[in-house]
Coordinates of C-alpha atoms in Angstrom, one line a residue:
X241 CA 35.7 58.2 4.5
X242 CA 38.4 59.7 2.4
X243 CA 39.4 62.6 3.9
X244 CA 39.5 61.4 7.7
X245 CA 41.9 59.3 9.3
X246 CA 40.5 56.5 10.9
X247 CA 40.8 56.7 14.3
X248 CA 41.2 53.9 16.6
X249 CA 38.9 51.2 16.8
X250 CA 37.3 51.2 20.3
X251 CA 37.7 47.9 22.8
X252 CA 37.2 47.1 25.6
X253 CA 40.1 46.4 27.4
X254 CA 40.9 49.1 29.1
X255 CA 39.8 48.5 33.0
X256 CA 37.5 51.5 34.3
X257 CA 36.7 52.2 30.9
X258 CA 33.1 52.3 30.0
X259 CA 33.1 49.4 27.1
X260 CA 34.9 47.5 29.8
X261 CA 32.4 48.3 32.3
X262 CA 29.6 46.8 29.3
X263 CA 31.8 43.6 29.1
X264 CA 32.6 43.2 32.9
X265 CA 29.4 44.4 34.9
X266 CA 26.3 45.1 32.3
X267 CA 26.4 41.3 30.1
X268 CA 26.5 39.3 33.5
X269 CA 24.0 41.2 34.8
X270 CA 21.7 40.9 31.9
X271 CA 22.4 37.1 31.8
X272 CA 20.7 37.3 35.3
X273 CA 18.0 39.2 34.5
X274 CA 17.1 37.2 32.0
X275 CA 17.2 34.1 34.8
X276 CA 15.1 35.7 37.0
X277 CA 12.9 37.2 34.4
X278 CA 11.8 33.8 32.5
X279 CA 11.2 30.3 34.0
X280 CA 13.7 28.3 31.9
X281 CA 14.5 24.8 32.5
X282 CA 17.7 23.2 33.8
X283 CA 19.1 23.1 30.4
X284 CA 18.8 26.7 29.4
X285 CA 20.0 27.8 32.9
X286 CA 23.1 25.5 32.4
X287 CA 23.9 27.0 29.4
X288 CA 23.5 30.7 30.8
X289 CA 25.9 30.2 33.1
X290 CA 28.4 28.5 30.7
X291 CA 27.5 31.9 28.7
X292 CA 28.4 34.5 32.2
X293 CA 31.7 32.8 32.8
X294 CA 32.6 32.5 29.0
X295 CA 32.0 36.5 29.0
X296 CA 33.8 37.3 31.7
X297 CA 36.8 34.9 31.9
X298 CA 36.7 33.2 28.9
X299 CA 37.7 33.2 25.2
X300 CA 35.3 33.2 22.3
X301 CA 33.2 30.2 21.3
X302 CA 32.1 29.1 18.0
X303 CA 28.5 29.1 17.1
X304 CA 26.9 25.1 16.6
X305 CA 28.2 23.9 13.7
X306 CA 24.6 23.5 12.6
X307 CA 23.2 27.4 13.3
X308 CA 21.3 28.7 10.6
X309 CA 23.2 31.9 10.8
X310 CA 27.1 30.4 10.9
X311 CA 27.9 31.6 7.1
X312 CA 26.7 35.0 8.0
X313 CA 28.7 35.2 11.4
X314 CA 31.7 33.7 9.5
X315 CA 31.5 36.1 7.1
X316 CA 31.0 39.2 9.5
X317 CA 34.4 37.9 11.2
X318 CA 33.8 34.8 13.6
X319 CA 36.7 33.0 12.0
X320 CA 39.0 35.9 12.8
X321 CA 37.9 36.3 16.6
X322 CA 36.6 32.6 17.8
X323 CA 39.4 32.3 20.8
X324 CA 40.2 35.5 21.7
X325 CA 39.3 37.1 24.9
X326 CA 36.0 39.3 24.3
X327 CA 37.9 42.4 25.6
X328 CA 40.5 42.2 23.2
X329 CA 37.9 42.4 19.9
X330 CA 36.6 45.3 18.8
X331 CA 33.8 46.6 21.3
X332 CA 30.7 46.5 18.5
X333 CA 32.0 43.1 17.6
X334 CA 31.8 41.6 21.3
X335 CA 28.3 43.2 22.1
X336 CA 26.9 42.2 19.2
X337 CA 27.9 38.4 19.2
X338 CA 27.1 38.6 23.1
X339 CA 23.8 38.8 22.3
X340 CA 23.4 36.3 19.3
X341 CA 25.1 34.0 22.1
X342 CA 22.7 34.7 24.9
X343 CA 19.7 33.9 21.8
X344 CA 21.7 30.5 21.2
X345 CA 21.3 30.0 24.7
X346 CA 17.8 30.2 25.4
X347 CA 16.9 28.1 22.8
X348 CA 15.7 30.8 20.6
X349 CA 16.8 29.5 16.7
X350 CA 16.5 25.9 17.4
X351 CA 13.5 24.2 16.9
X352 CA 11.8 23.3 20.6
X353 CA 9.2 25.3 23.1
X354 CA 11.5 28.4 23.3
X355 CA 12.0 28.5 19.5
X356 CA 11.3 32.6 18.5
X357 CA 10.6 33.5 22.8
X358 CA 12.0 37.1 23.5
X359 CA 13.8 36.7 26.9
X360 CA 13.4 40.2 27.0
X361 CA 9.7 40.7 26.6
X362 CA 8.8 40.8 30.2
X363 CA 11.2 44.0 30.8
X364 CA 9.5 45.7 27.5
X365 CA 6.5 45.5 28.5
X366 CA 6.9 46.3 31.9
X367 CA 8.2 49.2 30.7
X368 CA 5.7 49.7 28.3
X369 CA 2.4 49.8 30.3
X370 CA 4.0 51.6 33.1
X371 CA 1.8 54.7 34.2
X372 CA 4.3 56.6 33.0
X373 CA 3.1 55.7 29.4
X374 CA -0.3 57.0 30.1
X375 CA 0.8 60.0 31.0
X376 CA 3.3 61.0 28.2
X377 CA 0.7 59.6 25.8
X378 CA -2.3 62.2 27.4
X379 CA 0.1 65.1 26.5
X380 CA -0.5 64.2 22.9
X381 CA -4.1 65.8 23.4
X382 CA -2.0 69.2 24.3
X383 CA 0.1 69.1 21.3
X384 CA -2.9 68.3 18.9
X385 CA -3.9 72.6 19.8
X386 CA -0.5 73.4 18.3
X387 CA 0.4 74.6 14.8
X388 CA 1.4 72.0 12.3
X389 CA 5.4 73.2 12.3
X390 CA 5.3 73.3 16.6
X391 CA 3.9 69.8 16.8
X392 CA 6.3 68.4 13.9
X393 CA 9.3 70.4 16.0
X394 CA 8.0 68.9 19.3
X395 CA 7.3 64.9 17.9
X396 CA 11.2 65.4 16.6
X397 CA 12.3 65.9 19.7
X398 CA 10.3 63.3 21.1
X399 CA 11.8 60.7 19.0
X400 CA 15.3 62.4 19.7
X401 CA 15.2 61.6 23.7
X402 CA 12.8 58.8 23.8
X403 CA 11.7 57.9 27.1
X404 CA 14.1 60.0 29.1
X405 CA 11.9 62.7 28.0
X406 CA 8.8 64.4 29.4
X407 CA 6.9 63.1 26.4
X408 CA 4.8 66.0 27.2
X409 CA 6.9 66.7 23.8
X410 CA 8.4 70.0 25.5
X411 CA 11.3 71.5 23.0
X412 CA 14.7 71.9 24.2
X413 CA 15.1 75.3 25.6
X414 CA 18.5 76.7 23.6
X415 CA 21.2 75.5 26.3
X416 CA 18.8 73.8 27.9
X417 CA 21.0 71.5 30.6
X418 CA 19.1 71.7 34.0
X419 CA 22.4 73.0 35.6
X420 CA 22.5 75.5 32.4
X421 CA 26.4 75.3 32.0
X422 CA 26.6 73.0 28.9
X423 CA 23.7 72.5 26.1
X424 CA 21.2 69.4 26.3
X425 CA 21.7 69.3 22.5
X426 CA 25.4 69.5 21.8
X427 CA 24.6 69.6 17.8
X428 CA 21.3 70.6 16.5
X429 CA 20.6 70.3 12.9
X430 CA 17.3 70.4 13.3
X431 CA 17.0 73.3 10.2
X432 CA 18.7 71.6 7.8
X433 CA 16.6 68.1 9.1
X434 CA 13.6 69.9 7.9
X435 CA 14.9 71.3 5.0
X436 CA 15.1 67.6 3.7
X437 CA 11.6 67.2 4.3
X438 CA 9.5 69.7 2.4
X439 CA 5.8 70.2 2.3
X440 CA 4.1 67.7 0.1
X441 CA 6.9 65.6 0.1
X442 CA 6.6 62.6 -2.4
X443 CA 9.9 60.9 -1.5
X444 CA 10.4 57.9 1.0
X445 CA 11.6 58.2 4.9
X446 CA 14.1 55.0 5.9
X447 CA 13.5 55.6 9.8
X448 CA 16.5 52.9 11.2
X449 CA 14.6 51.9 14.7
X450 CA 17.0 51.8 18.2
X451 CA 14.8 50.6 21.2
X452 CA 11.2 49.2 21.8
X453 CA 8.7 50.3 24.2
X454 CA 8.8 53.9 25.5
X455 CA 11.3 55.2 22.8
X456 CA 9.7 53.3 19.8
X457 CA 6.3 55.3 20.5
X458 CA 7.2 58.6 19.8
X459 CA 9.3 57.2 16.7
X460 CA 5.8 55.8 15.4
X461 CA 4.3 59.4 16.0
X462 CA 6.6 61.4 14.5
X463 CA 6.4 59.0 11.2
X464 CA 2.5 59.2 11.5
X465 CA 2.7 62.5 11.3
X466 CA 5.2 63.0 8.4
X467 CA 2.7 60.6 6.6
X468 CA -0.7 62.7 7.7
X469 CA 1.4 65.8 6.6
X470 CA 2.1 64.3 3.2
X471 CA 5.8 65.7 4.2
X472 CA 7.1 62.0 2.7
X473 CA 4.4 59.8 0.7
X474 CA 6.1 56.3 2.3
X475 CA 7.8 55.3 5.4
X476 CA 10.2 52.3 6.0
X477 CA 10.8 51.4 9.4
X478 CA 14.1 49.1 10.1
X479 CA 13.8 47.2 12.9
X480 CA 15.5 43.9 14.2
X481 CA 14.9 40.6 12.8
X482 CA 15.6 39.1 16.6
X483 CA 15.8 40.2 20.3
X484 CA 19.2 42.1 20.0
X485 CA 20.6 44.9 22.8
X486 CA 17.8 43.8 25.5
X487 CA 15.8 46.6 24.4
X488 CA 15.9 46.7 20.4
X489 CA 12.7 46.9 18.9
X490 CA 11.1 43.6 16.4
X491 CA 8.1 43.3 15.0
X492 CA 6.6 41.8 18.1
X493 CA 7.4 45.3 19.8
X494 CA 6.0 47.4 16.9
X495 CA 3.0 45.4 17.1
X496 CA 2.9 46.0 20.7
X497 CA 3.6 49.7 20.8
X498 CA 0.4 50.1 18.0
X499 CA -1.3 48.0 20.8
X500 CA -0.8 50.2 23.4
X501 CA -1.6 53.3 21.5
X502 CA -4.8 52.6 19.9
X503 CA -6.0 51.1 23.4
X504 CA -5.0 54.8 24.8
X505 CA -7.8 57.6 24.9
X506 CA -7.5 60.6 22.7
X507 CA -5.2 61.4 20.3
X508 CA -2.9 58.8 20.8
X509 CA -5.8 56.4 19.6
X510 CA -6.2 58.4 16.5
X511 CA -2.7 58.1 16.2
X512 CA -2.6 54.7 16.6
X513 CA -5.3 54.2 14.2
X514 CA -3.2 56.1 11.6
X515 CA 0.2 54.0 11.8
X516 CA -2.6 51.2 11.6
X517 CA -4.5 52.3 8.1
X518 CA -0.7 52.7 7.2
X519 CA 0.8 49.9 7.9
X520 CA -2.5 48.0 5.9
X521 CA -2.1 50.1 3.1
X522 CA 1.5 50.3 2.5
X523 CA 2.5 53.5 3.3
X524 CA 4.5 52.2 6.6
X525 CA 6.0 49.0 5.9
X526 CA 8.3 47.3 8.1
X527 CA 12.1 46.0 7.3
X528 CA 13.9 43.3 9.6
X529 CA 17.0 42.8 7.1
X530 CA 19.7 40.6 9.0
X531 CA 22.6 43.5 8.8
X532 CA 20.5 45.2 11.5
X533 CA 21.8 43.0 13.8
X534 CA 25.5 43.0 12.1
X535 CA 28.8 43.7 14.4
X536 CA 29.7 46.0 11.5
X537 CA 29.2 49.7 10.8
X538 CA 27.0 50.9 7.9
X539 CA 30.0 51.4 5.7
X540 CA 29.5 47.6 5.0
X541 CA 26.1 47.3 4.8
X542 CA 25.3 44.9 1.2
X543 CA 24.5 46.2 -2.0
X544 CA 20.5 46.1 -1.6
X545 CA 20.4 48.3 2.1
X546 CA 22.8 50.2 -0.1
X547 CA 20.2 50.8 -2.5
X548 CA 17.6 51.4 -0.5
X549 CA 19.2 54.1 1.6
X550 CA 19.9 55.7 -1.5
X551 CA 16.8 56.3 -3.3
X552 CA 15.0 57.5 0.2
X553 CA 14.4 61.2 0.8
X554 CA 15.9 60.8 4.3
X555 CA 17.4 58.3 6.4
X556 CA 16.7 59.0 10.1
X557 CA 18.9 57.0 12.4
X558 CA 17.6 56.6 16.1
X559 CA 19.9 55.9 19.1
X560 CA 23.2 55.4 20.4
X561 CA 24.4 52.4 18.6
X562 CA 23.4 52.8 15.3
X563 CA 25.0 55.8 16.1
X564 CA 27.9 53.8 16.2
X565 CA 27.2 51.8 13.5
X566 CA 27.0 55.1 11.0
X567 CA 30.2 56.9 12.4
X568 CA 32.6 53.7 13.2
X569 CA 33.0 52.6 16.4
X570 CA 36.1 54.5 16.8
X571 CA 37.7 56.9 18.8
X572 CA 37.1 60.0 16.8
X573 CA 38.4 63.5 18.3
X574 CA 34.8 64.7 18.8
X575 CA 35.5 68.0 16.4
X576 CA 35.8 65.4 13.3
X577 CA 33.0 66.5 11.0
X578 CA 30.0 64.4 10.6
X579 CA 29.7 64.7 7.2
X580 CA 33.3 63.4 6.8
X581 CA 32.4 60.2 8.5
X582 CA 29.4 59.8 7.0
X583 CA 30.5 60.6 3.3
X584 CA 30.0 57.0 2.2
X585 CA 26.4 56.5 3.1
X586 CA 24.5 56.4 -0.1
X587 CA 21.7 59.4 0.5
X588 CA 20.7 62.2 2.7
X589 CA 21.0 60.9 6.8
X590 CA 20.4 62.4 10.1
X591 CA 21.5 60.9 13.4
X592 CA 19.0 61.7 16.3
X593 CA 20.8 60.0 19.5
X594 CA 20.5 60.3 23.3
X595 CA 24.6 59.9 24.2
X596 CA 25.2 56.9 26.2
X597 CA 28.9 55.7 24.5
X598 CA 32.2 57.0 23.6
X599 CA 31.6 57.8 20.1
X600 CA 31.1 61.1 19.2
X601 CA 31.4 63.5 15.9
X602 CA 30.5 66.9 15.0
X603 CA 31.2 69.0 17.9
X604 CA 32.6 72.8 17.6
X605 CA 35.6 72.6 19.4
X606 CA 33.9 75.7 22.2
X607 CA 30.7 73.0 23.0
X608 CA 33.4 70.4 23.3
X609 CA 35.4 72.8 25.8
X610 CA 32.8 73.6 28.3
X611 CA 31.3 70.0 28.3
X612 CA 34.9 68.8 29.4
X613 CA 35.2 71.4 31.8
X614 CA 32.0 71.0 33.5
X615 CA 32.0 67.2 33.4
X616 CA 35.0 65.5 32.0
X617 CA 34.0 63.0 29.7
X618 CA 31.2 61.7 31.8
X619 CA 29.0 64.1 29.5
X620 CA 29.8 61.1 26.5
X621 CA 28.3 58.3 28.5
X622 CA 25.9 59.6 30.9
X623 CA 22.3 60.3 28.5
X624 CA 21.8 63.5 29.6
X625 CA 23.3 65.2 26.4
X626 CA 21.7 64.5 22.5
X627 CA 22.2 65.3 19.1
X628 CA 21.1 66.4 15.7
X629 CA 23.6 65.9 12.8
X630 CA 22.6 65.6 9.4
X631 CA 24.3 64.8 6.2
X632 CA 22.7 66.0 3.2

């Protein structure tokens, strides 16, 4: 990022703060959901609560001297951090290894009956066969009557606000906040999005996956429709190599969200059928490289993501913490350009991201005046604001 100071690296030790509020209220309670949600044995459950008070009142621990992952984690940090209070490390950093901790807990790398279980698989598909999916999916028989360049604008903005949308696929109205006093989308590059994509496209979309279920759907449509298009001739879609975030999509989930749409009537089966023939013959394949799950932002990805983001036509990067991951997990002023953060990733990228964290970039310094005024900062955190920023 040569142009931009780097701003300060976010925490989360600030009390009332909202990573503080992650570290303090949200891991504990996701170590109990996970408790209630799966029938682990006295072991597991011992070791989840030895993980809820580490978290909260303790230091960071080690990982087994014998975990399959300990170069990797030693080498993203763990050496510098291992003893240290999780609210004094960088925020990304703490999540992150919160998670791959919870995983040690339950057993899930070491070889045993819970070896590769995703403790949060119940909640997924909860979520995903909820009647709420059957009804987002029937508006896809709607959409099909549209023109080719309304349905591609509505399946965008499908992706872009996942399953807090009506995924009746409705555009954003310009300014279109129910209370109408600050925009829904406080950047929209959708134009120059498109621009990247041309008709009889032959290039190759890197699509970087956030969360399973309800948001990975529409992600899979808006692919299968670039593909059926011919707007790109081959899709990539990152995903996580392991349960990461609660929500993160994996194989398992992509598998699962195929599931669910080919079982749907309509056009979601037909779509479902197309990531299908796609997936068999190569022009969807799916990536689960280990930096997916790194506590590190893109700017130190390793040489073959590197690569790979470079020769694609487009990298489309879904949700709030790769969001984080491409920008830095910093405390940007929000009228720092995009493209100056971004500046280092190897190709052409465009964020699409429902705001739910601190981090922003990109905002005109009017948006970010009546957003403060009508809300504070709650607008950052609360998911009822997105954006479209694009780097060419």
């Amino acid at each position: 990022m040569p142009d931009t100071p780097a701003a300060p690296v976010i925490l989360g030790n600030e009390p009332g703060s909202f990573p503080h509020s992650v570290l303090a209220q949200r891991h504990p309670a996701i170590i109990r959901q996970v408790r209630d949600a799966v029938p682990y044995g006295p072991d597991i459950r011992r070791a989840l609560d030895t993980l809820l008070v580490s978290c909260t009142e303790g230091v960071l621990e080690p990982l087994p001297a014998d975990a399959h992952d300990r170069d990797r984690w030693q080498a993203w940090g763990l050496g510098e951090y291992v003893g240290r209070s999780w609210f004094d490390v960088p925020w990304l950093w703490a999540e992150s290894y919160f998670y791959r901790q919870l995983l040690e807990a339950v057993g899930y790398f070491v070889q045993g009956p819970w070896q590769g279980v995703d403790p949060f698989r119940p909640s997924k598909l909860a979520e995903l066969d909820a009647p709420e999916t059957d009804e987002e999916l029937a508006a896809l028989d709607d959409l099909e009557a549209r023109p080719a360049d309304e349905r591609a604008r509505a399946l965008l903005h499908g992706s872009l606000w996942g399953n807090r949308a009506d995924l009746g696929f409705r555009l954003s109205a310009p300014g279109g906040h129910p209370a109408d006093t600050t925009p829904a989308l406080v950047a929209d590059d959708s134009e120059p999005l498109w621009s990247l994509l041309p008709p009889s496209g032959t290039g190759t979309l890197c699509l970087v996956a956030d969360n399973a279920g309800r948001e990975l759907i529409p992600d899979l449509l808006l692919v299968a429709h670039l593909l059926e298009r011919r707007r790109v001739e081959r899709a990539v879609l990152h995903i996580k190599p392991y349960p990461y975030y609660v929500s993160d999509a994996t194989t398992a989930d992509v598998l699962d969200a195929v599931r669910r749409l080919t079982a749907a009537p309509g056009a979601a089966a037909a779509y479902g059928r197309g990531i299908r023939d796609a997936m068999t013959d190569g022009r969807l394949q799916v990536r689960a490289h280990p930096f997916a799950c790194a506590p590190l932002p893109y700017e130190a990805m390793p040489p073959e993501l590197h690569k790979e983001f470079g020769d694609a036509e487009l990298t489309l990067v879904k949700g709030d913490l790769n969001y984080r991951r491409l920008v830095g997990d910093r405390r940007w002023p929000p009228t720092t350009p995009f493209t100056d953060v971004t500046a280092y990733f190897p190709g052409p990228v465009a964020a699409l991201r429902t705001l739910k964290s601190d981090v922003i970039t990109g905002l005109d310094a009017h948006t970010e005046d009546a957003l403060v005024t009508a809300e504070g900062q709650r607008w950052r955190t609360s998911g009822t604001h997105a954006l479209i920023q694009v780097k060419a």
